Every structure is written in structure tokens, then in C-alpha cells.
Coordinates of C-alpha atoms and ligand atoms in Angstrom, one line a residue:
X1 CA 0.0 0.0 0.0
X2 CA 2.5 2.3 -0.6
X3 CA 1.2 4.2 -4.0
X4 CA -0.5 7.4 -4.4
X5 CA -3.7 5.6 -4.2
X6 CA -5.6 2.7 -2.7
X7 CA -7.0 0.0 -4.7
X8 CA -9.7 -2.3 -3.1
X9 CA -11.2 -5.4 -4.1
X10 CA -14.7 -6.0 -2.7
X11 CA -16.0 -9.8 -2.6
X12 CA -19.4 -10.1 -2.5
X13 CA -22.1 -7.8 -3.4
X14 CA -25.4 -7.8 -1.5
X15 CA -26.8 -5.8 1.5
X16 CA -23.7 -5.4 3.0
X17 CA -21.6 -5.1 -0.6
X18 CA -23.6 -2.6 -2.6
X19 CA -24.0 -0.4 0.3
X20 CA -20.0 -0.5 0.5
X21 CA -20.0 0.4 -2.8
X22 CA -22.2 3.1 -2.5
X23 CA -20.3 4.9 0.6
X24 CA -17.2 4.8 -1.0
X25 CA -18.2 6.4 -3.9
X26 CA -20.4 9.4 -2.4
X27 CA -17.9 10.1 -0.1
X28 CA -15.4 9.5 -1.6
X29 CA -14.2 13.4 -0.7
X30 CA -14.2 12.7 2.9
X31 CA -12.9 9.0 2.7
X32 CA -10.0 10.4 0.8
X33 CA -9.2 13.2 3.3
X34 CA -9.1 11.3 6.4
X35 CA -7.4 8.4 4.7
X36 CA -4.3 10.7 3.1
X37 CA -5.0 9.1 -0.1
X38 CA -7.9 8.3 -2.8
X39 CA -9.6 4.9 -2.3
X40 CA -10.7 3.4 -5.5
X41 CA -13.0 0.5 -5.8
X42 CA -10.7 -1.7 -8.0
X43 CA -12.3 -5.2 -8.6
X44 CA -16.4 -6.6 -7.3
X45 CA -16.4 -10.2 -7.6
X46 CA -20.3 -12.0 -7.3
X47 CA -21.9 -15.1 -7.7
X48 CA -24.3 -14.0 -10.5
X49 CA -23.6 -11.7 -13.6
X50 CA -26.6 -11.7 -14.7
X51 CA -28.0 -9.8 -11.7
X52 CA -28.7 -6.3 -12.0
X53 CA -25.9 -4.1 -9.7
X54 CA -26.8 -0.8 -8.5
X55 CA -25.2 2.0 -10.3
X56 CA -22.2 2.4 -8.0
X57 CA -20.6 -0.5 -9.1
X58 CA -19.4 -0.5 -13.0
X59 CA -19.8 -3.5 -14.7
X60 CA -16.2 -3.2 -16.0
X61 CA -15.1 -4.4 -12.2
X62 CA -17.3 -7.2 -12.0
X63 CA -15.8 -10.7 -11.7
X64 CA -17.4 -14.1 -10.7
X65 CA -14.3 -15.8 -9.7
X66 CA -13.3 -13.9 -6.5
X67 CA -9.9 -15.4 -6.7
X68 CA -9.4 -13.2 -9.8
X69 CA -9.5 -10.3 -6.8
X70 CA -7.4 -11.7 -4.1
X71 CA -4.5 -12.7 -6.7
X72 CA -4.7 -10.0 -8.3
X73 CA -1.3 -7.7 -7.4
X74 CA -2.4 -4.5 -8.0
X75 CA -5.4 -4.8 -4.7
X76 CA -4.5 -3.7 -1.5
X77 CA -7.3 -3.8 0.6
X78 CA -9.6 -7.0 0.5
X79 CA -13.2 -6.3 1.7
X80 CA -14.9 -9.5 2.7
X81 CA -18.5 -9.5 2.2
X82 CA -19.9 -13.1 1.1
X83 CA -20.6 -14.3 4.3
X84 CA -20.5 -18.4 5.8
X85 CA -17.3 -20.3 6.1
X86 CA -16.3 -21.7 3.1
X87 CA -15.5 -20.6 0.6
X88 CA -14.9 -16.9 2.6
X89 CA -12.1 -18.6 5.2
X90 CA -9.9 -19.5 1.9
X91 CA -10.4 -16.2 0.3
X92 CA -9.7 -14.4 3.4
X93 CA -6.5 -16.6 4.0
X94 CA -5.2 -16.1 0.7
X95 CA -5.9 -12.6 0.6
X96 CA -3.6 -12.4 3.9
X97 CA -1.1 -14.8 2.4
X98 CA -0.8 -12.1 -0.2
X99 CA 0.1 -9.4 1.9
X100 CA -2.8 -7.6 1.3
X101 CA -5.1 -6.1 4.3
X102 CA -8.6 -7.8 4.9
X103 CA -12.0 -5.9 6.4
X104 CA -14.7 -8.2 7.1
X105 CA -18.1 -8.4 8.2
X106 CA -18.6 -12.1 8.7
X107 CA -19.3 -13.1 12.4
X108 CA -19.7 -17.1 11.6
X109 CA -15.7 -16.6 10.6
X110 CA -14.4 -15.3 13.2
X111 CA -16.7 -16.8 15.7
X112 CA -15.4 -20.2 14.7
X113 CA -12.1 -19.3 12.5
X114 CA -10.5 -16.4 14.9
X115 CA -7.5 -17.8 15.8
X116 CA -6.6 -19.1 12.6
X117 CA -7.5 -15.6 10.5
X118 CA -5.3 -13.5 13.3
X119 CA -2.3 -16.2 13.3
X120 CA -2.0 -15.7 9.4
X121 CA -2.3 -11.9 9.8
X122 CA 0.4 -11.8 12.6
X123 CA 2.5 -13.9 10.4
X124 CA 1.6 -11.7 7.4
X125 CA 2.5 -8.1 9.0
X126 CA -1.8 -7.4 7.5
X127 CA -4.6 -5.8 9.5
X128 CA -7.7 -7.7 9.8
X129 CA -10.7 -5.6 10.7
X130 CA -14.3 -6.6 11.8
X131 CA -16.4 -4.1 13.6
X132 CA -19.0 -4.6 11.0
X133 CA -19.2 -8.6 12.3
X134 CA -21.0 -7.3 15.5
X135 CA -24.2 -5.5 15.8
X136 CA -23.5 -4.5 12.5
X137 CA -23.2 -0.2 12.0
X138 CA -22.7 0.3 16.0
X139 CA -19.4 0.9 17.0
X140 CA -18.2 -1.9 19.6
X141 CA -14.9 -3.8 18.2
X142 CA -13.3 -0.7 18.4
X143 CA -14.3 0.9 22.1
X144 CA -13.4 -2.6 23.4
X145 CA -10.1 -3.2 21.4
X146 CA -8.8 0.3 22.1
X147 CA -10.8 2.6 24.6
X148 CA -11.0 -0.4 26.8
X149 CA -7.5 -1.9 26.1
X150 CA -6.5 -0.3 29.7
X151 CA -9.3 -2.0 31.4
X152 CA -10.5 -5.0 32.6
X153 CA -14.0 -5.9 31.8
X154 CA -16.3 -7.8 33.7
X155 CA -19.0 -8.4 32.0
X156 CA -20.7 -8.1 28.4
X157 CA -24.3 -8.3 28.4
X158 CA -25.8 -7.8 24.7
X159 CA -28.9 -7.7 22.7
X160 CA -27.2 -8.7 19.9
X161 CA -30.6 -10.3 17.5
X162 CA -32.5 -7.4 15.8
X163 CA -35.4 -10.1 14.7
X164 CA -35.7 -11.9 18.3
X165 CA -35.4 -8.1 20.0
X166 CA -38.1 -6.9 17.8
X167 CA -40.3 -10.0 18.0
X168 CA -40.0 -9.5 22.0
X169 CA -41.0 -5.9 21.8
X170 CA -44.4 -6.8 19.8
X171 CA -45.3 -9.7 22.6
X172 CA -44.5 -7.1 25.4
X173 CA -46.3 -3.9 23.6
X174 CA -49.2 -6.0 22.1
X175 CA -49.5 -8.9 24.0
X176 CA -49.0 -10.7 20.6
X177 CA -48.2 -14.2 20.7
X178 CA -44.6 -15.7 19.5
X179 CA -46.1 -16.9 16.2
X180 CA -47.8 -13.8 15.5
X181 CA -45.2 -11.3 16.2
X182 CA -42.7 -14.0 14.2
X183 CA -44.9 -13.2 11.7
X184 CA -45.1 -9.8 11.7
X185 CA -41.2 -9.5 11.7
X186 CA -41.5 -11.4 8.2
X187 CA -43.9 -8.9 6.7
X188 CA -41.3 -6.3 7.6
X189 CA -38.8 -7.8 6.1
X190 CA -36.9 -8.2 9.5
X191 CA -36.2 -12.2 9.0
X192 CA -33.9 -13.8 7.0
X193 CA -35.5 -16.7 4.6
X194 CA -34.7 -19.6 7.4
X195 CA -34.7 -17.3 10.5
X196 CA -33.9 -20.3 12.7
X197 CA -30.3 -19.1 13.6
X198 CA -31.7 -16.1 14.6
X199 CA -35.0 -17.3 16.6
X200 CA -32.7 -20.1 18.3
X201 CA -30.1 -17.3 19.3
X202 CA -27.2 -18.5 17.3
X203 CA -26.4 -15.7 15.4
X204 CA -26.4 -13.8 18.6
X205 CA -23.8 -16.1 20.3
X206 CA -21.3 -15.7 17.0
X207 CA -21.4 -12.1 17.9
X208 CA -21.0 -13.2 21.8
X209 CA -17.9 -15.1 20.9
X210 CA -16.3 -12.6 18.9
X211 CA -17.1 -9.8 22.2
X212 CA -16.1 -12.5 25.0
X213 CA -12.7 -13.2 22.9
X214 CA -11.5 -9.2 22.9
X215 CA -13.0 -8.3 26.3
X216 CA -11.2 -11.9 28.1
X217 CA -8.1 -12.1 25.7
X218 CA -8.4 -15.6 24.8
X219 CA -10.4 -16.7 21.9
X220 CA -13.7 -18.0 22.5
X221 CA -15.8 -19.8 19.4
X222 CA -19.5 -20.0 18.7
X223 CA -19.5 -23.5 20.4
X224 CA -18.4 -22.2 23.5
X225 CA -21.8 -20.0 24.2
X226 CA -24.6 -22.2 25.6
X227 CA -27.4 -21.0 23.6
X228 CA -31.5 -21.5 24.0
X229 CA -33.9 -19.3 21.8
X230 CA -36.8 -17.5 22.4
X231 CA -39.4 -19.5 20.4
X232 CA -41.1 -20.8 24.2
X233 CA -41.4 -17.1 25.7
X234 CA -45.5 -17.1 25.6
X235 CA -47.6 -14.3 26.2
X236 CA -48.4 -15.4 29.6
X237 CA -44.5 -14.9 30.6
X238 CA -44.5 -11.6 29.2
X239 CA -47.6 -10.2 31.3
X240 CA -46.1 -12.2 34.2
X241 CA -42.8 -10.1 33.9
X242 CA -44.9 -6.9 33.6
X243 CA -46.4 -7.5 36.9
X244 CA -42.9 -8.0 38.7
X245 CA -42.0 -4.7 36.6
X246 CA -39.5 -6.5 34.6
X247 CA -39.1 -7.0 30.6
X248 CA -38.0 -10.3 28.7
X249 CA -35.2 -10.0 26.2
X250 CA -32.9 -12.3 24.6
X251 CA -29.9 -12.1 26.6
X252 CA -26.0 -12.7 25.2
X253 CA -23.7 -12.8 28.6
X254 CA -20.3 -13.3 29.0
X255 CA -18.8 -13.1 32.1
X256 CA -14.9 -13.8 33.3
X257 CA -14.7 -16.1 36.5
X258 CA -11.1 -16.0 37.7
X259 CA -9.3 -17.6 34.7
X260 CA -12.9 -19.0 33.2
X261 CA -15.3 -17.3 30.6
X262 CA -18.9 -18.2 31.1
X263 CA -20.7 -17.4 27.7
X264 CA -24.5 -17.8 26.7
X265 CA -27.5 -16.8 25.5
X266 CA -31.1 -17.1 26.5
X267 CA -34.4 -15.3 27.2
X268 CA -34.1 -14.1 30.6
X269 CA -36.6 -11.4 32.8
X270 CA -34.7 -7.9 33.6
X271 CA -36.1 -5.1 35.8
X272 CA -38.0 -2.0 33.4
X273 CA -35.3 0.1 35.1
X274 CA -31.8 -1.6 33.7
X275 CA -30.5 0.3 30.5
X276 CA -30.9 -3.1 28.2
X277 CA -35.2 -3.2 29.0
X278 CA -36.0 -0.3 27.1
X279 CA -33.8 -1.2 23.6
X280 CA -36.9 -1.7 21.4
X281 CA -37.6 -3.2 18.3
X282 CA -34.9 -4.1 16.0
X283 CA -32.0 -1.8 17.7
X284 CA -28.9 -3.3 19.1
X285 CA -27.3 -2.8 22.3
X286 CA -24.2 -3.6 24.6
X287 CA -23.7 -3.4 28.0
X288 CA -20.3 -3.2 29.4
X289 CA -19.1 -3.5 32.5
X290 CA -15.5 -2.3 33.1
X291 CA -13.5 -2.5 36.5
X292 CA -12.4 1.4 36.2
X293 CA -15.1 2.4 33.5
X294 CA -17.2 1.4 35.1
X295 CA -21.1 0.6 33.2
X296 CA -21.1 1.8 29.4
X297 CA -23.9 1.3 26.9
X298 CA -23.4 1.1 23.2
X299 CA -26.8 1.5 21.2
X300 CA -27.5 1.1 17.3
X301 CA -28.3 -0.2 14.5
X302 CA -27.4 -3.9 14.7
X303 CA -28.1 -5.1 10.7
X304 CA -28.7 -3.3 7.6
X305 CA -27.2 -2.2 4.6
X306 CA -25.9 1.4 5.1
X307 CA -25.5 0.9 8.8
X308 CA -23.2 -2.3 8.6
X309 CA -21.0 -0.7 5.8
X310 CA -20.6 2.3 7.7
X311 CA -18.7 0.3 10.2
X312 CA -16.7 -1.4 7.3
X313 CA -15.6 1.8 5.6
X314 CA -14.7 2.9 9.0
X315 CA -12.2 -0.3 9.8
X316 CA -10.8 0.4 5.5
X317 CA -10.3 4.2 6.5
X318 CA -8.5 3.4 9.5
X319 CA -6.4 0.5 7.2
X320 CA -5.4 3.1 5.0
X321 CA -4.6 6.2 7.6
X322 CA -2.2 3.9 9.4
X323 CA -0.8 2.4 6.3
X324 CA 3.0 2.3 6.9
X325 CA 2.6 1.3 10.8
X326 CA 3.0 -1.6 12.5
X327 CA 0.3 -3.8 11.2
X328 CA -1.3 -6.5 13.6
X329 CA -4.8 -6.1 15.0
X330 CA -4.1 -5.3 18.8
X331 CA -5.5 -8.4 20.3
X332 CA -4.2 -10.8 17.9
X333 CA -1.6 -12.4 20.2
X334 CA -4.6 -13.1 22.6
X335 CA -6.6 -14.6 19.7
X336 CA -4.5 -17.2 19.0
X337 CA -5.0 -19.1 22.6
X338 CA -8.1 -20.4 23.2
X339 CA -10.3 -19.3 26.5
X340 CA -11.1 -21.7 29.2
X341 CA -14.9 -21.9 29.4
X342 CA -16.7 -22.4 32.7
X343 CA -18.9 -25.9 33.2
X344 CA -22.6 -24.6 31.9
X345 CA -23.4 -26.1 34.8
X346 CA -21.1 -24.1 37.2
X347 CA -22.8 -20.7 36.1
X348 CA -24.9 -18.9 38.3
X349 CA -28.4 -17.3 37.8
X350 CA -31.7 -16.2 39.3
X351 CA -34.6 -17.5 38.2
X352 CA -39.0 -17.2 37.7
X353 CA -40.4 -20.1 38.2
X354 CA -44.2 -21.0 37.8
X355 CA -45.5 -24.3 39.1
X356 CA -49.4 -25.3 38.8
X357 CA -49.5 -27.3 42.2
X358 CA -52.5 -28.6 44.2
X359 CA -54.3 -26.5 46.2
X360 CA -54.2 -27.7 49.8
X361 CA -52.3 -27.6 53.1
X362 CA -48.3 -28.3 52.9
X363 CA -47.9 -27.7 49.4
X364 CA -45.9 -24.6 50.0
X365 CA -43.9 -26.9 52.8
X366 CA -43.4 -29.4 50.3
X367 CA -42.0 -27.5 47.3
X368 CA -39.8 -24.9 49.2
X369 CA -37.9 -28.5 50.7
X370 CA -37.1 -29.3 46.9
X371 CA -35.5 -26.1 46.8
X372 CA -33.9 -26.2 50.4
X373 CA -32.4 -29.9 49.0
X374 CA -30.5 -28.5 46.3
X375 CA -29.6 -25.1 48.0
X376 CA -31.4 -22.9 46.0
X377 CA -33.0 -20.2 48.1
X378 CA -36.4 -18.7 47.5
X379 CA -36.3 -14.9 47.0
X380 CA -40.0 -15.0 46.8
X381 CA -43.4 -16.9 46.7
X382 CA -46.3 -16.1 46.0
X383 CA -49.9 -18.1 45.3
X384 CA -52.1 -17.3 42.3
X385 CA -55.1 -18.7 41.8
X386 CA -57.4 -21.4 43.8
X387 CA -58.8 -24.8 43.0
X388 CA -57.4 -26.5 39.4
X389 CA -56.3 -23.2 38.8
X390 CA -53.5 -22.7 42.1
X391 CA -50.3 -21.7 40.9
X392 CA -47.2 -20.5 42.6
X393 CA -44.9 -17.8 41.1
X394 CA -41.5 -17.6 42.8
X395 CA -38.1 -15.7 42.1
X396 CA -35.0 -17.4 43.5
X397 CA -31.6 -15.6 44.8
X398 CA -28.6 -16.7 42.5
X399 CA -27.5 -20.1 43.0
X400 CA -25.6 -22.5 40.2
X401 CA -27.5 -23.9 36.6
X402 CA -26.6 -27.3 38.2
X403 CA -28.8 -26.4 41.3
X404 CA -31.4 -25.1 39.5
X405 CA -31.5 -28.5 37.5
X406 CA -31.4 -30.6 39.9
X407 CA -34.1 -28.6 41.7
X408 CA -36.6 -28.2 38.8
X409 CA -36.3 -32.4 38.3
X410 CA -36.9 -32.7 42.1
X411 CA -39.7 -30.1 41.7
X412 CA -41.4 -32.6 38.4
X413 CA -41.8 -35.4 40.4
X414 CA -43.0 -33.8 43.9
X415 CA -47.0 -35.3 44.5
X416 CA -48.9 -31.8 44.8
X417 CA -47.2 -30.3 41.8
X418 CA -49.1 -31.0 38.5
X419 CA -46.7 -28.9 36.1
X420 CA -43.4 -27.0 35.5
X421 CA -45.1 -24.3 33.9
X422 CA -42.5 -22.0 33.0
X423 CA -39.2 -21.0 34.0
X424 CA -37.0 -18.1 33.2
X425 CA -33.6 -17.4 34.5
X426 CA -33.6 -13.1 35.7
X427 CA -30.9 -10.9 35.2
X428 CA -29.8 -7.1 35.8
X429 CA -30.7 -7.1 39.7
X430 CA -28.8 -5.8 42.0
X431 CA -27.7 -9.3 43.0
X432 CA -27.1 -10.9 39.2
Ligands
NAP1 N1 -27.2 -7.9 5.9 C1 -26.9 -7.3 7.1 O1 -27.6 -6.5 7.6 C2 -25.6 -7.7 7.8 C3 -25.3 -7.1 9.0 C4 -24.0 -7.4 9.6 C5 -23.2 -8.3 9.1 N2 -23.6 -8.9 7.9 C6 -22.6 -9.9 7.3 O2 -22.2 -9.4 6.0 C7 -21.9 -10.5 5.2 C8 -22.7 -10.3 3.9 O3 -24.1 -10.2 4.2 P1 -25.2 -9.7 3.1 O4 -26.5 -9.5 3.8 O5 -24.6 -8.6 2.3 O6 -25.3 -11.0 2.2 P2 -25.9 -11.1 0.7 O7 -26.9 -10.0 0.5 O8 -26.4 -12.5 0.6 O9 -24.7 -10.9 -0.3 C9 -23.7 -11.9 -0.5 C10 -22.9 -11.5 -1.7 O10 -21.8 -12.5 -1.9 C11 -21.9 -13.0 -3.2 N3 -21.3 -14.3 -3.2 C12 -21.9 -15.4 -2.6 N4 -21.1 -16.5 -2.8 C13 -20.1 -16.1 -3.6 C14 -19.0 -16.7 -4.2 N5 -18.7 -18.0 -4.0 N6 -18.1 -15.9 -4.9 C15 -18.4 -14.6 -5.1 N7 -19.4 -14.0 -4.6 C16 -20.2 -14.7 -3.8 C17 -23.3 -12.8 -3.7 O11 -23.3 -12.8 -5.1 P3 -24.7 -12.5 -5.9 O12 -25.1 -11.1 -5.6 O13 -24.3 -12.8 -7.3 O14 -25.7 -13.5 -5.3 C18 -23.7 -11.5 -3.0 O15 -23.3 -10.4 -3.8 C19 -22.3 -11.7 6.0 O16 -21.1 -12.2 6.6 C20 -23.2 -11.2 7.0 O17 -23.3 -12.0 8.2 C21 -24.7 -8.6 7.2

């Protein structure tokens, strides 16, 4: 990178690509200005030429063999935009091989690839960027790679699903039901074809893993980050958490335990008045806790087009500023080993729990000894209901998964209770 211009070669040419494309040509003025030099959209490589492209990108550019891009000499800057694994890992590789600098937005990469893309890069002397791989156009790689690189953080708590946080907001501000508000995140064009990574919360625990691996320093992949999705929150759960004041979203925590990350991500209950309970509909947010920083809040735009490749022409602006300087990514070292994860089992929560028990003397006795066995302690109890309809609604201070398990199996086969009817673990109190 060391002519009077930059050339890049974008790969792929969707969302994410043609609104690239688009930013770097209309401003292009300011790109150029803060980057010292001109940054000229060399080669486009797609699947399909028979597509129609938007009028940003000239059809002169347009390849369908992306190798013809990342061998070709005369690119710099390699801009990552197909998405998946394969055949994106090999490009990227190759593209790093060659000496040239790589900006992605593909979280199932480095959620399951990190170490290997930041190992080549290291041994390259390239930059590899990747805000945009995390709650796409809001800025979080960045502020946790650099303003936080004196810190230590504690904790990451994210809503990192647009789909799942808008479905959630329509069953909490309508009462719809799961299927229904599913449904109505369709109609808007909120949910991808086969929304099942998003609904089941694995797209948000690819974004978890790439978060817990800067913030702990040790790489953490998708298949570290217990996951459960939000396609068993019912309608009765949500009005339940409205009468304790609280909100349900889908959750991505990760937490350092001495020399252990805990990572997952589930629906859980948090009070009205934490930070996180009012991010509604589609928006993204991050919560950070920081030993000296104490609690920061990052809120945006977590998917779309313009906002996602704002973040990449960010990472390629700051490629092409610092061209000259010492190149690696400033937690690669730390990328390279992999994190210790703590026993699911081993992790500690509160949780709502609603049992439909019979409605008679000792009951109460009965299931608060299933707790007491297990050492699970009840923060409170209450009865609902009389006759067929008796349930009771209790909270529980923060004791271990394992606990919890072993309670809620007790708790299935104890006489005077008819049914588990719901359970939900509760973060964002004082005590969790
Ligand atoms: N969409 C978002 O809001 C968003 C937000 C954050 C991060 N991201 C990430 O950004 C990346 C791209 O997402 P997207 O929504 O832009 O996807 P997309 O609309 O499906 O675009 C993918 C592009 O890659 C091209 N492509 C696919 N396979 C190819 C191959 N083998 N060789 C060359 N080109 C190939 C496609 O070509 P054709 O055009 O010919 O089909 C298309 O242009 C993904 O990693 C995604 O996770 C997306």
C-alpha cells in the first residue's frame, strides 16, 4: 500500500456489498481526506452476472471468480462481504497470504475461525478488521479493542438479535403471541428466509464469541456460548414479567470467572429500570461492564445495509490512515489461545419459576424442601389462583444452573405439583 492511491477489491455484493460500494463512492471526498490518499474500488467479484448491480458499481469491475480479486497484485485492501465459512475462510486466508489487508463483516468466521484468520495476519504483517461482524453499523470492536484496552472488563451483556429483540418488543407492547409477532417481523422484512439461527439465538452467540474473545483475551468460538432461543417465551410470561416490573429479552452474557469465561445466550426477565429493558424493536445494544469504566452502553443499528457498511468503511479508513505502521490487530496475540470456558453447569443465575401445584395444606412446605435440598434459596413466593387453577410464582436468589436443575427435576416429580409451567432465569438485579 505504498502508491498514491488505494485499490480495493470488494467480494461479494449484497446488502452489505452494494451499500460498501455506494459509501465509498459518495464520499469518496471525505474517505480520501481522512485516509491521506484516494480509495478506488478496484475489482467486485459476485456469484451471478446476470444480476442487476446498482449503479455504484461498474460492470467493468465485476468478476465471478473472487480469486481473480485476491491474486490479483495491483489490490490492496480486500473487503470480505460473502458471508458463511467456506469458501470466505480461503479467500480471506489467501488474501492475507498475499500481503494484502482484509476488512470483514462475517461473524460465523471469526466466531469459529478467529485464531486461525489472526495467526495468518500476525505472520503476514496485514490488519484484519471486523467491527461490522458485530451489531453490524454500532461501534463496539473498536471501544473494546482500544478505549477499553487499559481496562478490565467484567461483563458483556448484549442484545445482539434485531429479529428476536423486535419479536420481543411486539409480545410485550401487544401482548401478541410468539407466532404472531414471528410473523409480523417477516412482513417487515426483518427475518432472513430460514430465520432459525436467529430465533434459536445463534447468530447472537457468534457475535457473543467474537465480544467475550476481545474483552477476556483468549479466543472464544460459537460453540463455546450455551445457547436457547426465544421461540417458548409465551404471552403469559410476558404479562407475568410486567407484573414484577421487569421485561424479557434475549440475553447474550459473558462473564470472566477468575481464569474462566462463562458465555451464553437465553431469554431471561430484567427489571424496566436496567439500561438493556428499554432497547426496542430491531435496535442493538451492549452493555459493558468495566472495572475502572465502570457501566457503558453502546446502542445502534445492529443489521442493515448502510449501517453495517458504515462500520466497514470505517475499519478500511483506518487501514489506510495507518498504512506504513506496524500492522497486527491489537488483540491478535490473545486470539490465537483459546479461553477456558466455565462448566454450563457451574454458572450462576436467578430464576422465575411457575409451578401449577394442588391446592391444599403443605404444598408450600413441600416445594420450598425441593429447593432447600439443592440449595437454591427462594427470593419470593407467591400463590395465584385457587382450586385447578392454584399456581405458585416464585423468584429465586442466584444459585448454580446445576442447582437449578437438579431442583426443577426434584420439583417434576414432587406429588402436589401438576406442572413446571415456566421458567425463566432473571438478570440485571442488584444481586445478578
Ligand atoms: N445484511 C446485514 O444486515 C448484515 C449485518 C451485519 C453483518 N452482515 C454480514 O455481512 C456479510 C454479507 O451479508 P449480506 O447480507 O450482504 O449477504 P448477501 O446479500 O447474501 O450478499 C452476499 C454476496 O456475496 C456474493 N457471493 C456469494 N457467494 C459467492 C462466491 N462464491 N463468490 C463470489 N461472490 C459470492 C453474492 O453474489 P450474488 O449477488 O451474485 O448473489 C452476494 O453479492 C455476511 O457475513 C453477514 O453475516 C450482514
Amino acid at each position: 500500500m505504498a502508491g498514491d492511491r488505494v485499490r480495493l477489491g470488494l467480494l461479494g455484493c449484497g446488502v452489505v456489498g452494494s451499500a460498501t460500494a455506494r459509501i465509498l463512492v459518495e464520499n469518496a471526498h471525505e474517505i480520501e481526506s481522512r485516509s491521506g490518499v484516494p480509495v478506488e474500488l478496484a475489482r467486485v467479484a459476485i456469484r451471478d452476472t446476470s444480476k442487476k448491480r446498482d449503479a455504484f458499481v461498474s460492470p467493468g469491475l465485476v468478476t465471478d471468480d473472487p480469486w481473480d480479486v485476491v491474486k490479483d497484485p495491483s489490490i490492496d485492501l480486500v473487503v470480505e462481504v460473502i458471508g458463511g465459512i467456506e469458501p470466505a475462510r480461503d479467500l480471506v486466508l489467501a488474501a492475507i497470504g498475499s500481503g494484502k489487508h482484509v476488512v470483514t463483516a462475517n461473524k460465523e468466521l471469526l466466531a469459529n475461525e478467529a485464531s486461525t484468520v489472526m495467526k495468518a495476519a500476525s505472520k503476514a504483517g496485514v490488519k484484519v478488521l471486523f467491527e461490522a461482524s458485530v451489531a453490524g453499523g454500532t461501534p463496539i470492536v473498536r471501544p473494546m479493542t482500544e478505549s477499553l484496552a487499559g481496562d478490565r472488563v467484567r461483563r458483556i451483556m448484549g442484545i445482539l438479535n434485531g429479529t428476536t429483540n423486535f419479536v420481543l418488543t411486539r409480545m410485550s407492547e401487544s401482548g401478541e403471541s410468539f407466532a404472531d409477532a414471528l410473523a409480523e417481523a417477516a412482513e417487515r422484512g426483518y427475518t432472513e428466509l430460514d430465520p432459525s439461527a436467529d430465533i434459536e439465538g445463534h447468530d447472537a452467540a457468534a457475535k457473543l464469541a467474537i465480544l467475550a474473545s476481545i474483552a477476556f483475551d483468549a479466543a472464544v468460538v460459537s460453540g463455546d456460548v450455551g445457547c436457547e432461543g426465544i421461540a417458548n417465551v409465551t404471552a403469559r410470561d410476558m404479562a407475568a414479567a410486567h407484573d414484577l416490573g421487569y421485561e424479557i429479552k434475549l440475553l447474550a452474557v459473558a462473564e470472566r470467572h477468575g481464569d474462566e469465561v462463562a458465555a451464553r445466550v437465553h431469554p431471561a426477565m430484567m427489571p424496566r429500570t436496567h439500561p438493556l429493558a428499554s432497547v426496542r424493536n430491531e435496535l442493538n445494544a451492549i452493555f459493558v461492564e468495566a472495572e475502572h469504566a465502570g457501566e457503558l452502553m453502546f446502542l445502534g443499528r445492529g443489521a442493515g445495509g448502510p449501517a453495517t457498511a458504515s462500520a466497514i468503511v470505517g475499519d478500511i479508513v483506518e487501514i489506510v490512515r495507518d498504512r506504513g505502521a506496524p500492522a497486527a490487530y491489537p488483540g491478535a496475540a490473545a486470539l490465537e489461545r483459546r479461553a477456558r470456558i466455565q462448566p454450563a453447569g457451574d454458572v450462576a443465575s436467578r430464576y422465575y419459576v411457575v409451578l401449577s401445584v394442588a391446592d391444599r395444606p403443605g404444598v408450600l412446605a413441600s416445594v420450598a424442601g425441593a429447593f432447600a435440598r439443592h440449595g437454591v434459596s427462594i427470593a419470593s413466593v407467591r400463590q395465584e389462583g385457587f382450586g385447578d387453577e392454584a399456581t405458585l410464582v416464585l423468584i429465586t436468589h442466584s444459585a448454580s444452573e446445576a442447582q437449578h436443575a437438579a431442583t426443577f427435576s426434584e420439583l417434576e416429580t414432587l406429588e402436589p405439583v401438576r406442572r413446571l409451567r415456566s421458567r425463566m432465569r432473571v438478570l440485571g438485579t442488584a444481586e445478578v
